Short mmCIF file of C-alpha atoms and ligand atoms in Angstrom, two decimals:
data_model
loop_
_atom_site.label_atom_id
_atom_site.label_comp_id
_atom_site.label_asym_id
_atom_site.label_seq_id
_atom_site.Cartn_x
_atom_site.Cartn_y
_atom_site.Cartn_z
CA MET U 17 -14.34 -29.29 -16.76
CA VAL U 18 -14.87 -31.37 -13.62
CA LYS U 19 -13.38 -29.79 -10.48
CA SER U 20 -11.63 -32.08 -8.00
CA ILE U 21 -12.27 -31.10 -4.41
CA ILE U 22 -11.60 -32.15 -0.83
CA VAL U 23 -14.22 -31.04 1.71
CA ASP U 24 -12.91 -30.29 5.20
CA THR U 25 -15.82 -30.17 7.60
CA ASP U 26 -17.31 -30.40 11.12
CA PRO U 27 -20.73 -31.67 10.13
CA SER U 28 -23.74 -29.97 11.45
CA PRO U 29 -26.58 -30.15 8.90
CA ASP U 30 -25.40 -27.23 6.75
CA ASP U 31 -21.99 -28.88 6.30
CA ALA U 32 -23.67 -32.11 5.24
CA VAL U 33 -25.84 -30.32 2.69
CA ALA U 34 -22.67 -28.77 1.27
CA PHE U 35 -20.84 -32.05 0.61
CA LEU U 36 -23.96 -33.92 -0.50
CA MET U 37 -24.56 -31.20 -3.09
CA ALA U 38 -21.08 -31.97 -4.41
CA LEU U 39 -22.06 -35.64 -4.74
CA GLY U 40 -25.23 -34.51 -6.50
CA SER U 41 -23.16 -32.65 -9.10
CA PRO U 42 -21.04 -35.33 -10.83
CA ASP U 43 -20.82 -33.40 -14.10
CA GLU U 44 -19.08 -30.51 -12.35
CA ILE U 45 -17.47 -31.89 -9.19
CA GLU U 46 -15.37 -34.90 -8.23
CA LEU U 47 -15.32 -35.27 -4.44
CA LEU U 48 -11.98 -36.88 -3.57
CA ALA U 49 -12.41 -37.08 0.19
CA ILE U 50 -14.21 -35.71 3.20
CA THR U 51 -11.93 -34.76 6.07
CA THR U 52 -13.34 -34.07 9.50
CA VAL U 53 -12.18 -31.82 12.32
CA GLY U 54 -13.32 -31.00 15.83
CA GLY U 55 -15.53 -27.92 15.65
CA ASN U 56 -19.26 -27.50 16.21
CA VAL U 57 -19.11 -30.72 18.21
CA PRO U 58 -16.18 -32.99 19.11
CA LEU U 59 -14.38 -34.95 16.42
CA HIS U 60 -16.05 -38.30 17.10
CA HIS U 61 -19.43 -36.68 16.45
CA THR U 62 -18.33 -34.74 13.35
CA THR U 63 -16.86 -37.91 11.84
CA ARG U 64 -19.95 -39.93 12.67
CA ASN U 65 -22.21 -37.23 11.25
CA ALA U 66 -20.29 -37.25 7.97
CA LEU U 67 -20.79 -41.02 7.75
CA LYS U 68 -24.47 -40.75 8.70
CA ALA U 69 -25.09 -38.16 5.99
CA LEU U 70 -23.40 -40.33 3.36
CA GLU U 71 -25.41 -43.39 4.38
CA LEU U 72 -28.62 -41.38 4.31
CA VAL U 73 -28.11 -40.98 0.55
CA GLY U 74 -26.50 -44.39 -0.04
CA ARG U 75 -23.13 -42.86 -0.99
CA GLN U 76 -20.84 -44.24 1.75
CA ALA U 77 -18.88 -46.32 -0.77
CA ASP U 78 -18.29 -43.35 -3.07
CA VAL U 79 -16.06 -41.16 -0.94
CA PRO U 80 -13.63 -41.82 1.92
CA VAL U 81 -13.99 -40.00 5.23
CA TYR U 82 -10.77 -39.28 7.13
CA ALA U 83 -10.77 -37.99 10.69
CA GLY U 84 -8.33 -35.21 11.50
CA ALA U 85 -7.49 -32.87 14.36
CA ALA U 86 -9.60 -33.08 17.49
CA GLY U 87 -8.98 -29.45 18.30
CA PRO U 88 -7.12 -26.26 17.38
CA MET U 89 -3.36 -26.02 16.95
CA VAL U 90 -2.61 -24.10 20.17
CA ARG U 91 -5.96 -23.46 21.88
CA THR U 92 -8.70 -25.46 23.53
CA LEU U 93 -11.63 -26.41 21.30
CA GLU U 94 -14.77 -24.35 21.83
CA THR U 95 -17.73 -26.33 20.53
CA ALA U 96 -21.21 -25.02 19.65
CA GLU U 97 -23.71 -27.54 21.03
CA TYR U 98 -25.91 -24.57 21.93
CA VAL U 99 -26.48 -24.12 18.18
CA HIS U 100 -26.51 -27.67 16.83
CA GLY U 101 -27.37 -29.84 19.86
CA GLU U 102 -25.33 -32.49 21.66
CA THR U 103 -24.53 -34.56 18.55
CA GLY U 104 -24.43 -31.72 16.03
CA PHE U 105 -27.34 -33.38 14.21
CA GLU U 106 -30.15 -32.57 16.60
CA GLY U 107 -33.67 -32.49 15.19
CA TYR U 108 -33.89 -35.83 13.41
CA ASP U 109 -32.74 -39.29 14.45
CA LEU U 110 -30.53 -40.73 11.74
CA PRO U 111 -29.47 -44.37 12.12
CA GLU U 112 -25.99 -45.10 13.46
CA PRO U 113 -23.64 -45.48 10.48
CA VAL U 114 -22.46 -48.90 9.44
CA ALA U 115 -19.41 -47.57 7.60
CA THR U 116 -16.39 -46.34 9.52
CA ALA U 117 -13.81 -43.68 8.77
CA SER U 118 -10.95 -44.73 6.48
CA ASP U 119 -7.45 -45.23 7.89
CA GLY U 120 -5.20 -42.21 7.99
CA PHE U 121 -4.98 -38.75 9.57
CA ALA U 122 -6.84 -36.08 7.59
CA PRO U 123 -3.95 -33.58 7.23
CA ASP U 124 -1.70 -36.37 5.89
CA LYS U 125 -4.40 -37.48 3.47
CA ILE U 126 -4.88 -33.91 2.24
CA VAL U 127 -1.15 -33.73 1.53
CA ASP U 128 -1.11 -37.14 -0.21
CA LEU U 129 -4.12 -36.38 -2.38
CA VAL U 130 -3.02 -32.91 -3.45
CA MET U 131 0.64 -33.84 -4.06
CA SER U 132 -0.23 -36.96 -6.05
CA ARG U 133 -2.51 -35.11 -8.46
CA PRO U 134 -1.44 -32.77 -11.26
CA GLU U 135 -0.48 -29.29 -10.14
CA LYS U 136 -3.31 -26.81 -9.49
CA THR U 137 -6.12 -29.29 -9.99
CA VAL U 138 -7.41 -29.69 -6.43
CA THR U 139 -9.59 -27.18 -4.57
CA LEU U 140 -9.93 -27.33 -0.78
CA CYS U 141 -13.46 -26.58 0.36
CA CYS U 142 -13.34 -25.55 4.00
CA LEU U 143 -16.49 -25.55 6.11
CA ALA U 144 -14.99 -25.59 9.59
CA PRO U 145 -12.10 -24.34 11.74
CA LEU U 146 -9.01 -24.45 9.52
CA THR U 147 -6.89 -26.69 11.75
CA ASN U 148 -6.54 -29.63 9.34
CA ILE U 149 -5.58 -27.33 6.49
CA ALA U 150 -2.93 -25.47 8.49
CA LEU U 151 -1.50 -28.77 9.76
CA ALA U 152 -1.34 -30.10 6.20
CA MET U 153 0.48 -26.93 5.11
CA ALA U 154 2.92 -27.28 8.00
CA ARG U 155 3.64 -30.88 6.98
CA GLU U 156 4.12 -30.07 3.30
CA PRO U 157 5.33 -26.52 2.60
CA ARG U 158 4.75 -27.01 -1.18
CA LEU U 159 1.06 -27.77 -0.64
CA ALA U 160 -0.33 -24.24 -1.07
CA ALA U 161 1.46 -23.70 -4.39
CA ARG U 162 0.07 -26.99 -5.65
CA LEU U 163 -3.59 -26.09 -5.02
CA GLU U 164 -6.03 -24.76 -7.56
CA GLY U 165 -7.46 -22.77 -4.67
CA ILE U 166 -9.30 -22.67 -1.37
CA VAL U 167 -12.97 -21.81 -1.01
CA LEU U 168 -14.01 -21.32 2.59
CA MET U 169 -17.02 -20.35 4.63
CA GLY U 170 -15.87 -18.11 7.42
CA GLY U 171 -15.25 -14.63 8.71
CA ALA U 172 -17.20 -11.44 8.43
CA ARG U 173 -16.64 -8.09 6.79
CA SER U 174 -19.11 -5.51 8.16
CA GLU U 175 -21.72 -7.94 9.51
CA GLY U 176 -19.88 -8.48 12.80
CA GLY U 177 -19.34 -11.86 14.39
CA ASN U 178 -21.59 -14.69 15.51
CA VAL U 179 -19.54 -15.81 18.52
CA THR U 180 -17.99 -12.52 19.58
CA PRO U 181 -18.72 -9.01 18.30
CA ALA U 182 -15.65 -9.40 16.09
CA ALA U 183 -15.52 -13.00 14.96
CA GLU U 184 -17.30 -15.72 13.05
CA TYR U 185 -17.11 -19.24 14.54
CA ASN U 186 -14.87 -21.06 12.04
CA ILE U 187 -12.16 -18.41 12.20
CA TYR U 188 -12.58 -17.73 15.93
CA VAL U 189 -12.01 -21.33 16.99
CA ASP U 190 -8.53 -21.62 15.48
CA PRO U 191 -7.26 -18.17 14.50
CA GLU U 192 -3.64 -19.32 14.31
CA ALA U 193 -4.65 -21.89 11.71
CA ALA U 194 -6.71 -19.31 9.81
CA LYS U 195 -3.76 -16.90 9.80
CA LYS U 196 -1.52 -19.55 8.30
CA VAL U 197 -4.09 -20.33 5.62
CA PHE U 198 -4.75 -16.69 4.68
CA GLU U 199 -1.00 -16.12 4.37
CA CYS U 200 -0.36 -19.27 2.30
CA GLY U 201 -0.37 -17.67 -1.14
CA ALA U 202 -3.01 -19.93 -2.74
CA PRO U 203 -6.03 -18.21 -4.31
CA ILE U 204 -8.67 -17.92 -1.58
CA VAL U 205 -12.40 -17.30 -1.86
CA MET U 206 -13.91 -16.29 1.48
CA ILE U 207 -17.66 -16.49 2.01
CA PRO U 208 -18.41 -14.52 5.18
CA LEU U 209 -21.46 -13.97 7.35
CA ASP U 210 -22.27 -10.84 5.30
CA CYS U 211 -23.27 -13.26 2.56
CA THR U 212 -24.73 -16.15 4.55
CA HIS U 213 -26.88 -13.95 6.78
CA THR U 214 -28.92 -13.08 3.71
CA ALA U 215 -29.33 -16.73 2.66
CA LEU U 216 -32.01 -17.81 5.12
CA THR U 217 -34.02 -21.00 5.45
CA GLN U 218 -37.35 -19.20 5.26
CA LYS U 219 -40.44 -21.38 5.44
CA PRO U 220 -41.29 -21.41 1.71
CA ARG U 221 -37.73 -22.54 0.93
CA LEU U 222 -37.81 -25.39 3.45
CA ASP U 223 -41.28 -26.39 2.27
CA LYS U 224 -39.96 -26.54 -1.29
CA LEU U 225 -37.05 -28.70 -0.12
CA ARG U 226 -39.38 -31.17 1.60
CA ALA U 227 -41.81 -31.22 -1.31
CA MET U 228 -39.12 -32.79 -3.50
CA GLY U 229 -39.89 -36.01 -1.62
CA GLY U 230 -37.72 -38.87 -0.42
CA PRO U 231 -36.28 -39.74 2.98
CA HIS U 232 -33.15 -37.59 2.75
CA MET U 233 -35.09 -34.44 1.86
CA ALA U 234 -37.43 -35.13 4.81
CA ALA U 235 -34.44 -35.63 7.12
CA PHE U 236 -32.80 -32.37 6.04
CA TYR U 237 -36.11 -30.57 6.32
CA HIS U 238 -36.26 -31.50 10.01
CA LEU U 239 -32.57 -30.92 10.72
CA LEU U 240 -32.63 -27.47 9.12
CA GLU U 241 -35.95 -26.68 10.77
CA TRP U 242 -34.31 -27.36 14.16
CA ASN U 243 -31.45 -24.97 13.32
CA LYS U 244 -33.94 -22.43 11.99
CA ARG U 245 -35.79 -22.32 15.31
CA PHE U 246 -32.53 -21.65 17.19
CA ASP U 247 -31.43 -18.94 14.77
CA GLU U 248 -34.81 -17.21 14.71
CA LYS U 249 -34.79 -17.02 18.49
CA ALA U 250 -31.15 -15.99 18.82
CA TRP U 251 -30.99 -13.55 15.92
CA GLY U 252 -34.54 -12.47 15.27
CA MET U 253 -34.12 -13.53 11.66
CA ASP U 254 -36.78 -14.97 9.36
CA GLY U 255 -35.09 -18.37 8.96
CA GLY U 256 -31.59 -19.60 9.72
CA PRO U 257 -28.49 -18.82 7.64
CA LEU U 258 -27.57 -21.76 5.43
CA HIS U 259 -23.82 -21.14 5.69
CA ASP U 260 -21.69 -23.93 4.28
CA PRO U 261 -23.52 -24.90 1.07
CA THR U 262 -22.52 -21.45 -0.25
CA VAL U 263 -19.10 -22.99 -0.84
CA THR U 264 -20.47 -25.70 -3.15
CA ALA U 265 -22.83 -23.20 -4.74
CA TYR U 266 -19.88 -20.94 -5.55
CA LEU U 267 -18.10 -23.80 -7.33
CA LEU U 268 -21.22 -24.59 -9.34
CA LYS U 269 -22.54 -21.11 -10.07
CA PRO U 270 -20.15 -18.29 -9.17
CA GLU U 271 -22.52 -15.89 -10.91
CA LEU U 272 -24.83 -16.15 -7.88
CA PHE U 273 -22.28 -14.12 -5.88
CA LYS U 274 -20.68 -10.67 -5.88
CA GLY U 275 -17.49 -9.70 -4.12
CA ARG U 276 -14.11 -8.03 -4.29
CA LEU U 277 -10.48 -9.16 -4.32
CA VAL U 278 -8.98 -7.62 -1.20
CA ASN U 279 -6.50 -8.08 1.61
CA VAL U 280 -7.69 -10.06 4.64
CA GLU U 281 -5.65 -10.35 7.84
CA ILE U 282 -6.59 -12.53 10.81
CA SER U 283 -6.47 -11.17 14.33
CA CYS U 284 -5.04 -13.46 17.01
CA ASP U 285 -5.36 -10.79 19.74
CA GLU U 286 -7.75 -11.61 22.55
CA LEU U 287 -10.36 -8.85 22.14
CA THR U 288 -10.65 -9.34 18.39
CA ARG U 289 -9.65 -13.03 18.27
CA GLY U 290 -10.59 -14.54 14.92
CA MET U 291 -11.64 -11.26 13.34
CA THR U 292 -11.16 -11.13 9.59
CA VAL U 293 -9.80 -7.62 9.00
CA VAL U 294 -10.95 -6.90 5.45
CA ASP U 295 -9.30 -4.02 3.56
CA TRP U 296 -12.40 -3.40 1.45
CA HIS U 297 -11.32 0.06 0.31
CA SER U 298 -7.66 -0.81 -0.32
CA VAL U 299 -6.42 1.65 2.25
CA THR U 300 -3.26 -0.42 2.77
CA ASN U 301 -0.71 -1.78 0.34
CA ARG U 302 -1.08 -5.27 1.72
CA PRO U 303 -1.37 -8.07 -0.84
CA LYS U 304 -4.85 -8.90 -2.11
CA ASN U 305 -5.03 -12.44 -0.80
CA ALA U 306 -8.77 -13.24 -0.90
CA LEU U 307 -11.85 -12.79 -3.03
CA VAL U 308 -14.41 -11.82 -0.38
CA LEU U 309 -17.99 -12.49 -1.43
CA THR U 310 -20.52 -10.25 0.28
CA GLU U 311 -23.66 -10.65 -1.87
CA ILE U 312 -25.66 -13.68 -2.92
CA ASP U 313 -28.75 -14.26 -5.04
CA ALA U 314 -30.54 -16.10 -2.24
CA ASP U 315 -33.44 -17.48 -4.31
CA GLY U 316 -31.08 -18.78 -7.00
CA TYR U 317 -28.93 -20.29 -4.24
CA PHE U 318 -31.80 -22.18 -2.61
CA ASP U 319 -33.00 -23.49 -5.98
CA LEU U 320 -29.51 -24.87 -6.58
CA VAL U 321 -29.24 -26.33 -3.06
CA ILE U 322 -32.57 -28.14 -3.43
CA GLU U 323 -31.77 -29.45 -6.91
CA ARG U 324 -28.31 -30.80 -6.04
CA LEU U 325 -29.17 -32.12 -2.58
CA TYR U 326 -32.02 -34.07 -4.14
CA ALA U 327 -29.69 -35.45 -6.81
CA ALA U 328 -27.21 -36.73 -4.19
CA ARG U 329 -29.27 -39.80 -3.37
CA LYS U 330 -28.39 -43.09 -5.02
CA ASP U 331 -31.28 -45.54 -4.89
C1 LIG C 430 -20.13 -21.81 10.64
O1 LIG C 430 -20.26 -22.44 11.92
C2 LIG C 430 -21.00 -23.62 11.80
O2 LIG C 430 -22.01 -23.63 12.75
C3 LIG C 430 -21.56 -23.68 10.40
O3 LIG C 430 -21.54 -25.01 9.94
C4 LIG C 430 -20.61 -22.81 9.62
O4 LIG C 430 -19.51 -23.54 9.13
C5 LIG C 430 -20.90 -20.51 10.65
O5 LIG C 430 -20.36 -19.62 11.59
CA1 LIG C 431 -19.39 -25.99 9.41
#
């Protein structure tokens, strides 16, 4: 059965790979909309990057892009230009997009789309701070119950954080939004750093991606190569973690992952701001609100990424 999804995103290259893979998988996924949020870089860049990525594969007419919240619900936005460059798409010059974002505020559009479709048929795929999702839930209290589920990249179990010792970026930026989402009652799949830090853009994988040929594969080769250099320097890893496409990969091939249904609470305290407190061993009686994936078949994942990213292009 084809899954209907909305992708909420702050496009750096890994976000773009994630939603283009969805477009490259028409037998399994119907992409209803892309909604953008301020995150890695400010909202005007994330929205433009979404449009640029769609135009790169000739798919700008196939899915609307709606801009959403410029920053978190109650805090100031902390961007990550040090990771992704000034525009969020550093490493390869993509042409300015011709298309523009569609009219409407992303949280409102999420509500409209989910509420107008049959119950439990829409999955939210979240690749960024969860501000738009929490705002949508605040606007429509019946939203969570109407969802098929939420699959998100964010958090960490025992890996530790990538912006503070405790927190991963997407959860750190808007912890109040994340708390609202984790408490919403919809089935949640959380893909944390424990998983993505073992899914690295090692040279043979990027070479394989480029060898597929075509301008979009060349563009992503360079964009991911730029990220790889930063990550290798910052983390001493062999390659950079390819975070967000894990969400699309999970929809397509859940068998690539292993995890556990557990309780996850979000810390909004300063020292541990944005920490995902994962009750891995069920030492509390708190409700099991998230399937936390901690293992991935990295080679199988990259094969899938390359196949579906390649298939995204319409000539
Ligand atoms: C998350 O932050 C962003 O840089 C990536 O796109 C991913 O969503 C990883 O912490
Ligand atoms: Ca992201």
